[in-house]
Coordinates of C-alpha atoms in Angstrom, one line a residue:
M1 CA -8.2 -5.0 -14.8
K2 CA -7.9 -0.6 -13.3
L3 CA -5.9 0.5 -10.7
L4 CA -8.2 2.7 -8.3
Y5 CA -7.3 4.4 -4.8
T6 CA -9.2 6.1 -2.1
R7 CA -8.6 9.7 -0.7
P8 CA -6.9 7.8 2.3
A9 CA -4.4 5.9 0.4
L10 CA -3.4 8.6 -1.7
H11 CA -3.1 10.9 1.8
D12 CA -1.0 8.1 3.5
L13 CA 1.6 8.2 0.0
K14 CA 2.1 11.8 0.7
E15 CA 2.0 11.1 4.2
I16 CA 4.9 8.8 3.3
A17 CA 7.1 11.0 1.3
S18 CA 6.3 14.1 3.5
Y19 CA 8.0 12.5 6.5
L20 CA 10.7 10.1 5.0
D21 CA 12.0 12.6 2.2
P22 CA 13.5 14.6 4.4
R23 CA 15.0 12.1 6.4
S24 CA 16.8 10.0 3.4
P25 CA 15.8 11.5 -0.2
Q26 CA 17.4 8.9 -1.8
G27 CA 15.8 6.4 0.9
S28 CA 12.1 8.5 0.3
R29 CA 12.4 7.4 -3.8
R30 CA 12.9 3.5 -3.2
V31 CA 10.7 3.0 -0.9
R32 CA 8.5 5.1 -2.6
Q33 CA 9.4 2.9 -6.5
R34 CA 8.9 -0.5 -4.2
I35 CA 5.2 0.5 -3.1
K36 CA 4.3 2.0 -6.5
T37 CA 5.8 -1.3 -8.3
L38 CA 4.1 -3.9 -6.1
I39 CA 0.8 -1.9 -7.1
E40 CA 1.8 -2.2 -10.5
Q41 CA 1.9 -5.6 -10.1
L42 CA -1.8 -6.1 -8.7
P43 CA -4.0 -6.6 -11.4
Q44 CA -1.8 -9.5 -12.4
Q45 CA -1.3 -11.8 -9.3
A46 CA -5.0 -10.1 -7.4
F47 CA -4.1 -12.8 -4.6
L48 CA -1.0 -12.2 -3.9
G49 CA -1.5 -10.9 -0.5
K50 CA -3.0 -12.4 3.2
R51 CA -6.1 -12.1 3.6
T52 CA -7.8 -10.0 6.6
E53 CA -10.3 -10.0 9.2
D54 CA -12.5 -8.6 6.4
P55 CA -12.1 -11.4 3.9
S56 CA -13.0 -8.8 1.0
I57 CA -10.2 -6.4 1.6
R58 CA -6.2 -7.9 1.7
R59 CA -2.4 -7.6 2.7
V60 CA 0.5 -7.3 0.8
V61 CA 4.0 -5.8 2.2
A62 CA 6.3 -3.8 0.6
A63 CA 9.3 -5.8 1.7
P64 CA 12.3 -5.3 2.5
Y65 CA 10.5 -2.0 3.2
P66 CA 7.9 -2.5 6.0
Y67 CA 5.0 -1.2 5.0
L68 CA 1.6 -3.0 4.6
I69 CA -0.8 -2.0 1.0
F70 CA -4.6 -3.3 1.7
Y71 CA -6.3 -3.9 -1.1
E72 CA -9.8 -4.4 -2.2
V73 CA -9.9 -7.6 -5.7
T74 CA -13.6 -5.9 -7.0
G75 CA -14.9 -7.4 -10.6
D76 CA -12.9 -5.4 -12.9
S77 CA -11.4 -3.6 -10.2
I78 CA -8.5 -3.2 -7.5
I79 CA -9.3 -0.9 -4.7
I80 CA -5.8 1.1 -2.8
H81 CA -7.5 0.9 0.5
A82 CA -4.6 1.8 2.1
I83 CA -0.2 2.3 3.0
R84 CA 0.8 2.1 6.3
H85 CA 3.9 1.2 8.3
G86 CA 3.5 -2.1 10.0
A87 CA 4.7 0.2 13.2
R88 CA 1.4 1.5 13.7
D89 CA -1.5 0.7 15.9
P90 CA -2.9 -2.2 14.1
L91 CA -6.2 -0.6 15.3
S92 CA -6.3 2.2 12.6
M93 CA -5.3 -0.1 9.8
P94 CA -8.0 -1.7 7.1
G95 CA -9.8 -5.3 7.7

């Protein structure tokens, strides 16, 4: 399976780094590595995440960090739609 990122998801990753880097460069690296590791596991464990209200969108938590990865499983691809902090407004999240 191929991993694909939407533009909003790529923007989310940049925003996470922009926010965390000045506060804690080491912490930022750990958070980004955890997100990356989870996303890279998705092709082998595509149905790892819970379904959202939108049945085509799934969500996985980047524990121990409060970031949510929203993705869609298609025939031969996994599409990453968004990466959001769990404290953000739920109405701004996919699914």
